[in-house]
Coordinates of C-alpha atoms and ligand atoms in Angstrom, one line a residue:
M1 CA -1.9 -12.4 6.4
P2 CA 0.6 -15.1 6.2
G3 CA 3.8 -14.7 8.1
I4 CA 7.3 -15.4 6.9
T5 CA 7.5 -18.7 5.2
A6 CA 10.6 -20.7 4.5
A7 CA 9.8 -20.9 0.8
A8 CA 9.2 -17.2 0.5
K9 CA 12.6 -16.5 2.1
A10 CA 14.2 -18.6 -0.5
E11 CA 13.2 -16.0 -3.0
E12 CA 15.6 -13.5 -1.5
P13 CA 18.3 -12.5 -3.9
T14 CA 21.7 -13.6 -2.8
S15 CA 23.3 -10.5 -4.2
V16 CA 23.2 -7.8 -6.8
E17 CA 25.5 -9.5 -9.1
Q18 CA 26.2 -6.6 -11.3
P19 CA 26.7 -3.5 -9.2
F20 CA 25.7 -0.2 -10.6
E21 CA 28.2 1.9 -12.3
V22 CA 27.3 5.5 -12.8
G23 CA 27.2 6.4 -16.5
Q24 CA 27.9 2.9 -17.6
P25 CA 25.2 0.8 -19.2
T26 CA 24.7 -1.8 -16.5
E27 CA 22.6 -4.8 -16.1
V28 CA 20.9 -5.6 -12.9
Q29 CA 20.8 -9.3 -12.1
R30 CA 17.3 -10.1 -11.1
P31 CA 16.9 -12.4 -8.2
S32 CA 16.6 -15.8 -9.9
V33 CA 13.4 -17.6 -9.4
A34 CA 15.4 -20.7 -10.4
Q35 CA 17.1 -20.3 -7.1
E36 CA 14.0 -21.4 -5.3
P37 CA 14.0 -24.7 -3.7
A38 CA 12.1 -27.4 -5.5
A39 CA 9.3 -27.4 -2.9
A40 CA 8.6 -23.8 -3.5
Q41 CA 8.7 -24.2 -7.2
T42 CA 5.8 -26.5 -7.2
A43 CA 3.6 -23.7 -5.9
T44 CA 5.0 -21.0 -8.0
E45 CA 3.4 -20.3 -11.3
D46 CA 4.6 -19.0 -14.7
V47 CA 7.0 -16.2 -14.5
L48 CA 6.4 -13.3 -16.8
V49 CA 9.3 -10.9 -17.1
E50 CA 9.2 -7.5 -18.6
T51 CA 12.5 -6.8 -20.1
P52 CA 14.3 -4.2 -17.9
P53 CA 16.1 -1.4 -19.5
A54 CA 19.8 -2.0 -20.0
E55 CA 20.8 1.1 -18.3
I56 CA 20.1 1.4 -14.6
R57 CA 21.5 4.2 -12.7
P58 CA 20.7 5.6 -9.3
A59 CA 18.0 8.1 -9.5
I60 CA 19.0 10.6 -6.8
G61 CA 22.1 11.6 -5.1
D62 CA 25.6 12.5 -6.1
P63 CA 26.7 10.3 -9.0
E64 CA 30.3 10.6 -7.8
Q65 CA 29.3 8.7 -4.7
A66 CA 29.3 5.1 -5.6
P67 CA 25.9 3.5 -4.8
A68 CA 26.1 1.7 -1.5
A69 CA 24.8 -1.5 -3.1
E70 CA 28.1 -2.4 -4.5
E71 CA 30.0 -1.6 -1.3
A72 CA 27.7 -3.1 1.2
P73 CA 28.7 -6.4 2.7
L74 CA 26.7 -9.1 1.0
D75 CA 25.8 -10.9 4.1
D76 CA 22.7 -12.7 2.8
P77 CA 22.4 -16.3 3.9
G78 CA 22.6 -18.8 1.2
V79 CA 19.6 -20.3 -0.4
D80 CA 20.1 -23.6 1.2
E81 CA 19.5 -22.0 4.6
Y82 CA 15.9 -21.4 3.6
A83 CA 15.3 -24.6 1.8
A84 CA 12.9 -26.1 4.4
E85 CA 9.8 -27.6 2.9
P86 CA 6.6 -25.6 3.1
P87 CA 3.3 -27.1 4.3
A88 CA 1.5 -29.0 1.6
D89 CA -1.4 -26.5 1.3
H90 CA 1.0 -23.5 1.1
E91 CA 1.0 -21.5 -2.0
E92 CA 3.3 -18.8 -2.9
P93 CA 2.2 -15.6 -4.7
L94 CA 3.0 -15.5 -8.4
L95 CA 6.3 -13.8 -9.3
E96 CA 5.2 -12.1 -12.4
E97 CA 5.9 -8.4 -12.0
P98 CA 9.1 -6.5 -12.1
A99 CA 10.4 -5.0 -8.9
L100 CA 7.5 -4.6 -6.6
E101 CA 5.3 -7.3 -7.9
E102 CA 8.2 -9.7 -7.9
P103 CA 9.7 -8.8 -4.6
A104 CA 12.5 -10.7 -3.0
L105 CA 12.4 -10.5 0.7
E106 CA 9.5 -10.9 3.1
E107 CA 9.5 -8.2 5.7
P108 CA 9.0 -9.4 9.2
V109 CA 5.3 -9.1 10.2
V110 CA 5.0 -6.1 12.4
E111 CA 2.2 -6.5 14.9
E112 CA 1.7 -2.9 15.5
P113 CA -1.8 -1.6 15.7
L114 CA -3.0 0.5 12.7
L115 CA -2.7 4.1 13.0
E116 CA -5.8 6.0 13.8
E117 CA -4.5 9.4 13.0
P118 CA -5.5 10.9 16.3
L119 CA -4.0 14.2 15.3
L120 CA -6.3 14.7 12.4
E121 CA -9.2 13.4 14.4
E122 CA -8.7 15.9 17.2
S123 CA -8.2 18.7 14.8
L124 CA -11.9 18.8 13.8
P125 CA -14.1 20.8 16.0
D126 CA -17.1 19.1 17.4
E127 CA -19.6 21.8 16.7
P128 CA -19.3 24.8 14.5
D129 CA -18.2 27.8 16.5
P130 CA -20.5 30.8 15.6
E131 CA -17.7 33.3 15.9
E132 CA -15.5 31.2 13.7
L133 CA -18.2 30.9 11.1
A134 CA -18.7 34.6 11.0
T135 CA -15.0 35.1 10.5
E136 CA -14.8 32.5 7.8
A137 CA -17.8 34.0 6.0
A138 CA -16.0 37.3 5.8
Q139 CA -13.0 35.8 4.2
P140 CA -12.6 35.2 0.5
E141 CA -13.0 31.6 -0.7
A142 CA -9.9 29.6 -1.3
P143 CA -9.2 29.2 -5.0
V144 CA -10.4 26.0 -6.6
E145 CA -7.5 23.7 -7.4
P146 CA -7.4 22.5 -11.0
T147 CA -7.9 18.8 -11.6
L148 CA -5.1 17.1 -13.3
D149 CA -5.4 14.0 -15.4
D150 CA -2.2 12.4 -14.3
P151 CA -2.4 11.6 -10.6
V152 CA 1.3 11.7 -10.0
E153 CA 1.7 14.9 -12.0
A154 CA -1.0 16.2 -9.7
L155 CA 1.1 15.3 -6.7
A156 CA 4.2 16.8 -8.3
S157 CA 2.7 20.0 -9.6
D158 CA 0.1 20.9 -7.1
A159 CA 1.2 24.5 -6.9
P160 CA 1.5 26.9 -5.4
P161 CA 3.0 25.3 -2.4
K162 CA 4.9 22.4 -4.0
A163 CA 7.2 22.5 -1.1
D164 CA 4.2 22.6 1.2
L165 CA 2.2 19.8 -0.5
F166 CA 3.2 17.3 2.1
T167 CA 3.5 19.5 5.0
P168 CA 1.4 18.2 7.8
P169 CA -2.0 19.9 8.1
L170 CA -1.9 23.4 9.5
D171 CA -3.4 22.4 12.8
L172 CA -0.6 19.9 13.4
Q173 CA 2.0 22.7 13.2
T174 CA 0.5 26.0 14.1
P175 CA -1.5 26.3 17.2
P176 CA -4.4 28.7 17.1
A177 CA -3.6 32.2 18.4
T178 CA -6.1 32.0 21.2
P179 CA -6.1 28.7 23.0
R180 CA -9.4 27.1 23.0
P181 CA -10.6 24.1 24.9
M182 CA -9.8 20.8 23.1
P183 CA -12.8 19.6 21.2
K184 CA -14.4 16.4 22.3
R185 CA -13.3 13.4 20.5
R186 CA -16.1 12.0 18.4
P187 CA -16.5 8.4 17.4
V188 CA -18.0 9.4 14.1
R189 CA -16.7 12.0 11.7
P190 CA -18.2 13.1 8.5
E191 CA -17.0 10.8 5.7
A192 CA -15.0 11.8 2.8
P193 CA -17.1 14.0 0.5
A194 CA -19.1 12.2 -2.1
R195 CA -17.5 12.5 -5.5
D196 CA -18.8 12.0 -9.0
L197 CA -17.5 8.6 -9.9
G198 CA -16.6 7.4 -13.3
D199 CA -16.7 4.1 -15.1
V200 CA -16.0 0.8 -13.4
V201 CA -12.2 0.5 -13.0
L202 CA -12.1 -2.8 -11.2
S203 CA -14.5 -5.6 -11.7
I204 CA -14.3 -8.8 -9.7
Q205 CA -16.7 -11.7 -10.5
G206 CA -17.0 -15.0 -8.8
L207 CA -13.4 -14.9 -7.5
S208 CA -12.4 -18.0 -5.5
K209 CA -9.3 -19.4 -4.0
R210 CA -8.5 -22.3 -1.7
F211 CA -5.3 -23.3 -0.1
G212 CA -5.7 -27.0 0.5
E213 CA -8.7 -27.4 2.7
T214 CA -8.8 -23.7 3.6
V215 CA -11.3 -21.6 1.6
A216 CA -9.6 -18.2 1.5
V217 CA -11.9 -16.5 -0.9
E218 CA -15.3 -17.8 -2.1
D219 CA -17.3 -16.5 -5.0
L220 CA -16.4 -12.9 -4.3
D221 CA -17.9 -10.1 -6.4
L222 CA -16.9 -6.5 -6.2
E223 CA -17.1 -3.4 -8.4
V224 CA -15.0 -0.3 -8.0
R225 CA -15.6 2.9 -9.9
E226 CA -13.0 5.4 -11.1
G227 CA -12.3 8.1 -8.5
S228 CA -13.3 5.8 -5.5
F229 CA -11.3 5.6 -2.3
Y230 CA -12.3 2.1 -1.5
G231 CA -11.6 0.4 1.8
I232 CA -11.6 -3.3 2.3
V233 CA -12.0 -4.5 5.9
G234 CA -12.4 -7.8 7.5
P235 CA -11.2 -9.9 10.4
N236 CA -7.8 -11.6 10.4
G237 CA -7.8 -14.4 7.9
A238 CA -10.9 -13.1 6.1
G239 CA -9.2 -13.2 2.7
K240 CA -8.3 -9.6 2.1
T241 CA -4.7 -10.1 1.1
T242 CA -5.7 -13.2 -1.0
T243 CA -8.2 -11.0 -2.8
L244 CA -5.9 -8.1 -3.4
S245 CA -3.2 -10.5 -4.6
M246 CA -5.6 -12.0 -7.1
I247 CA -6.7 -8.6 -8.3
T248 CA -3.2 -7.5 -9.0
G249 CA -2.0 -10.6 -10.7
L250 CA 0.2 -11.9 -7.9
L251 CA -1.9 -15.0 -7.1
R252 CA -3.8 -17.0 -9.6
P253 CA -7.5 -17.5 -8.7
D254 CA -9.1 -21.0 -8.8
A255 CA -12.1 -19.4 -10.4
G256 CA -13.6 -16.1 -11.3
R257 CA -12.6 -13.1 -13.4
V258 CA -10.9 -9.8 -12.6
T259 CA -10.8 -6.9 -15.1
V260 CA -8.9 -3.7 -14.6
H261 CA -9.9 -0.9 -16.9
G262 CA -11.6 -3.6 -19.0
I263 CA -8.4 -5.6 -19.3
D264 CA -8.6 -9.2 -18.0
V265 CA -5.9 -9.4 -15.4
W266 CA -5.4 -13.1 -16.0
G267 CA -5.9 -13.0 -19.7
D268 CA -3.5 -10.2 -20.4
P269 CA -1.6 -9.7 -17.2
V270 CA 1.3 -7.6 -18.5
R271 CA -1.1 -5.0 -20.0
A272 CA -3.3 -5.0 -16.9
K273 CA -0.5 -4.6 -14.5
R274 CA 0.7 -1.5 -16.3
T275 CA -2.3 0.3 -15.0
I276 CA -1.9 -0.8 -11.4
G277 CA 0.4 0.3 -8.7
V278 CA 0.7 -2.3 -5.9
L279 CA 1.7 -2.3 -2.3
P280 CA 1.9 -6.0 -1.5
D281 CA 1.2 -7.3 2.0
T282 CA 4.7 -8.5 2.6
L283 CA 7.3 -6.0 1.4
R284 CA 9.5 -8.2 -0.6
L285 CA 11.7 -5.7 -2.3
F286 CA 15.1 -5.6 -4.0
D287 CA 16.4 -4.4 -0.7
R288 CA 20.1 -4.6 -1.7
L289 CA 19.4 -1.4 -3.7
T290 CA 19.4 2.0 -2.2
G291 CA 16.0 3.7 -2.0
A292 CA 17.0 5.9 -5.0
Q293 CA 18.1 2.9 -7.0
L294 CA 14.9 1.1 -6.2
L295 CA 12.8 4.0 -7.4
Y296 CA 14.9 4.3 -10.5
Y297 CA 14.6 0.6 -11.2
S298 CA 10.8 0.7 -10.6
G299 CA 10.4 3.7 -12.9
T300 CA 12.6 2.5 -15.8
L301 CA 11.0 -1.0 -15.7
R302 CA 7.7 0.8 -16.2
G303 CA 9.0 2.5 -19.2
L304 CA 9.7 6.0 -17.9
D305 CA 12.6 7.9 -19.2
N306 CA 15.6 9.0 -17.2
E307 CA 14.5 12.6 -16.7
T308 CA 11.0 11.6 -15.6
V309 CA 12.2 9.0 -13.2
R310 CA 14.6 11.4 -11.6
A311 CA 12.0 14.2 -11.3
R312 CA 9.3 11.9 -9.9
S313 CA 11.7 10.2 -7.6
A314 CA 12.7 13.5 -6.1
D315 CA 9.0 14.5 -5.6
L316 CA 8.2 11.1 -4.0
V317 CA 11.2 11.1 -1.8
K318 CA 10.3 14.6 -0.5
A319 CA 6.6 13.7 -0.2
F320 CA 7.4 10.7 2.0
G321 CA 10.1 12.5 3.9
I322 CA 12.8 10.0 3.2
E323 CA 15.4 12.3 1.8
D324 CA 18.0 11.3 4.4
A325 CA 17.5 7.6 3.7
V326 CA 17.4 7.6 0.0
D327 CA 21.1 6.8 -0.5
R328 CA 21.0 4.0 2.0
L329 CA 20.3 0.3 1.3
V330 CA 16.6 -0.5 1.7
T331 CA 17.5 -3.5 3.8
D332 CA 18.7 -1.0 6.5
Y333 CA 15.3 0.9 6.5
S334 CA 12.9 0.7 9.4
A335 CA 9.5 -1.0 8.8
G336 CA 7.8 2.4 8.3
M337 CA 10.5 3.7 6.0
T338 CA 10.4 0.4 4.0
K339 CA 6.7 0.9 3.6
K340 CA 7.2 4.4 2.4
I341 CA 9.8 3.5 -0.3
A342 CA 7.5 0.6 -1.4
L343 CA 4.6 3.1 -1.7
A344 CA 6.7 5.5 -3.6
A345 CA 7.8 2.7 -6.0
A346 CA 4.1 1.7 -6.4
M347 CA 3.2 5.2 -7.5
I348 CA 6.1 6.2 -9.7
H349 CA 4.6 5.2 -13.0
S350 CA 1.4 7.1 -12.2
P351 CA -1.0 4.2 -12.4
R352 CA -4.7 4.8 -12.6
L353 CA -5.4 2.3 -9.9
L354 CA -3.5 1.9 -6.6
V355 CA -4.0 -1.4 -4.7
L356 CA -2.5 -1.0 -1.3
D357 CA -2.5 -3.8 1.3
E358 CA -2.4 -2.1 4.8
P359 CA -0.5 0.9 3.6
F360 CA -0.7 2.6 7.0
E361 CA 0.7 -0.2 9.1
S362 CA 4.0 0.8 10.8
V363 CA 3.7 4.3 9.5
D364 CA 3.9 7.1 12.2
P365 CA 1.0 9.5 12.6
V366 CA 2.5 12.4 10.8
S367 CA 3.6 10.3 7.9
A368 CA 0.2 8.7 7.8
A369 CA -1.4 12.1 7.6
N370 CA 0.9 13.0 4.7
L371 CA 0.2 9.7 3.0
N372 CA -3.5 10.2 3.4
E373 CA -3.2 13.7 1.8
I374 CA -1.2 12.2 -1.1
L375 CA -3.9 9.6 -1.7
Q376 CA -6.7 12.1 -1.4
K377 CA -5.1 14.4 -4.0
Y378 CA -4.5 11.4 -6.2
V379 CA -8.2 10.4 -6.0
E380 CA -9.3 14.0 -6.6
A381 CA -7.2 14.0 -9.7
G382 CA -9.1 10.9 -11.0
G383 CA -7.0 8.1 -9.6
T384 CA -8.6 5.2 -7.8
V385 CA -7.5 3.7 -4.5
V386 CA -8.3 0.3 -3.1
L387 CA -6.8 -0.4 0.3
S388 CA -7.1 -2.8 3.1
S389 CA -6.9 -1.8 6.7
H390 CA -7.9 -2.8 10.2
G391 CA -8.4 0.8 11.2
M392 CA -12.2 1.2 11.2
D393 CA -12.1 4.8 12.3
F394 CA -9.5 5.6 9.7
I395 CA -11.4 3.8 6.9
Q396 CA -14.6 5.5 7.8
R397 CA -12.9 8.9 7.7
V398 CA -10.9 8.6 4.5
C399 CA -12.8 6.1 2.3
D400 CA -16.0 6.9 0.4
H401 CA -16.7 3.2 -0.3
V402 CA -16.1 0.1 1.8
A403 CA -16.5 -3.6 1.6
I404 CA -16.7 -5.9 4.6
I405 CA -15.2 -9.3 3.9
V406 CA -15.7 -12.2 6.3
A407 CA -14.6 -15.8 5.6
G408 CA -13.8 -15.0 2.0
R409 CA -17.2 -13.5 1.2
V410 CA -18.4 -9.9 0.8
L411 CA -21.0 -9.4 3.5
S412 CA -21.6 -5.8 2.7
A413 CA -20.3 -3.3 0.1
G414 CA -21.2 0.1 -1.1
T415 CA -20.9 3.7 -0.1
M416 CA -19.8 4.3 3.5
D417 CA -23.4 5.4 4.4
E418 CA -24.9 2.4 2.8
V419 CA -22.7 0.0 4.6
R420 CA -22.6 1.5 8.1
G421 CA -26.2 2.7 8.1
E422 CA -26.9 4.4 11.5
N423 CA -23.9 2.8 13.1
T424 CA -20.2 3.5 13.0
L425 CA -18.3 1.3 10.6
E426 CA -16.7 -0.4 13.6
E427 CA -20.1 -1.3 15.0
R428 CA -21.3 -2.6 11.7
F429 CA -18.1 -4.6 11.3
V430 CA -18.4 -6.2 14.7
E431 CA -22.1 -7.0 13.9
L432 CA -21.2 -8.7 10.7
A433 CA -17.9 -10.3 11.7
G434 CA -18.9 -11.3 15.2
G435 CA -16.2 -13.0 17.2
R436 CA -16.3 -10.8 20.3
K437 CA -15.5 -13.0 23.2
A438 CA -15.6 -12.3 26.9
A439 CA -12.2 -12.6 28.5
E440 CA -13.1 -15.6 30.5
G441 CA -10.9 -18.5 31.4
M442 CA -7.8 -16.2 31.4
E443 CA -7.6 -15.7 35.1
W444 CA -4.2 -17.3 35.1
L445 CA -2.9 -14.2 33.3
H446 CA -3.7 -12.1 36.4
S447 CA -1.8 -14.4 38.8
F448 CA 1.6 -12.9 38.1
T449 CA 3.6 -16.0 38.9
D450 CA 6.9 -14.2 39.4
Ligands
ATP1 N1 0.1 -18.9 0.9 C1 -0.9 -19.5 1.7 N2 -0.9 -20.8 1.9 C2 -1.8 -21.4 2.7 N3 -2.9 -20.7 3.2 C3 -2.9 -19.4 3.0 C4 -1.9 -18.7 2.2 N4 -2.3 -17.4 2.2 C5 -3.4 -17.2 2.9 N5 -3.8 -18.4 3.4 C6 -5.0 -18.6 4.2 O1 -6.1 -18.0 3.6 C7 -6.9 -17.4 4.5 C8 -7.0 -15.9 4.2 O2 -5.8 -15.3 4.4 P1 -5.5 -13.8 4.1 O3 -4.0 -13.5 4.3 O4 -6.0 -13.5 2.7 O5 -6.4 -13.0 5.2 P2 -6.4 -11.5 5.6 O6 -7.8 -11.1 5.5 O7 -5.5 -10.7 4.7 O8 -5.9 -11.6 7.1 P3 -5.2 -10.5 8.0 O9 -6.2 -9.4 8.3 O10 -4.8 -11.3 9.2 O11 -4.0 -10.0 7.2 C9 -6.3 -17.6 5.9 O12 -7.0 -18.7 6.5 C10 -4.9 -18.0 5.6 O13 -4.3 -18.8 6.6

């Protein structure tokens, strides 16, 4: 994924010019694309703006307490500071979506390894315990949960334990009464259960994108069906982010066609984007808003009414465990918290398709388990998830479909079993991607010159 660029930084809003006033119809000044330096503008395409609602209020928190956005020191550097010229082959993502799809600030790239969710992994026994099976057989079956049409409603109303919905899995909290030896860690776990999939939700045909001499994506085809939990994996620079950006209308392809729910993303981008929730690779958010304000802004821009936004915001904030942070400015959030609020904002309008670029990066293991549970329930309720990740073990565990992209092309795609065959996904990935190198010629690293 591209790192921070000078041109992208220039997109950062210099201020929230019209601070929120509780109860007063208020206008939020969108960061002006016109503030970009000329060099960046050459690579930025048409800007489509959905008219934001006139009245923007904070979604959560005590209205008596003035939103922090208006009191915070506006210490953003000026635009000129970022006006350095980008490389000639550099292209900025399109700024066509409100809020999330037109974010303002690139988050520093965090080089943390992806979370493998070791807790969940370890919680599965290696072999069935005969005693345990006998006990389980004697117990009544758990009631079948109803399937809800609206994925976010499903998250919000998954009774009985609404309060428990995002509680970490039992084995994370409650140790078994009788200590048993730790199960052996297995490299392979059973994949997510096969589901009956619906119609094609996302269709990609002949998608191509070059940046100067660099071919990022080349003649890429992919089909994703409703109810899939679809993982996209590939080595660094394989074209995952470029592909996801083109799917979601953030980056215009050089060639090819993308349809979401039958709507041409580049023919009718506004309508197509309404059905998509996006977590972009670099979290450029309106970070001079508090978390609550950001959610409110995202929800109202998507046409939700006040009451719905507030109710969903409360559910999402609780689900992601950011209650304590919700009245603070997003710019003060940690990387993981920023990812959570961005995910929440991507989900608030209950889209039928979630496209998430490395959603688990920077997220702690318990939060990752919670997020996984949220996504699994969303998919069970009929939503579709397409996500990229470098965590092979994680992808193998949670996704029912996977595509391996190398050098801008799909080398293998299908159900998890079809793609990995007799191997683990990681083995199959290494086989297709290659690139393993013996650590030769690095002896100087062991010389410890100090
Ligand atoms: N805005 C840009 N300008 C110029 N080149 C770009 C730009 N974005 C991506 N590229 C190039 O396109 C290729 C694909 O990049 P992309 O970010 O899609 O890879 P990726 O699979 O997401 O990588 P990673 O796993 O490291 O995040 C890379 O060679 C990258 O350098």
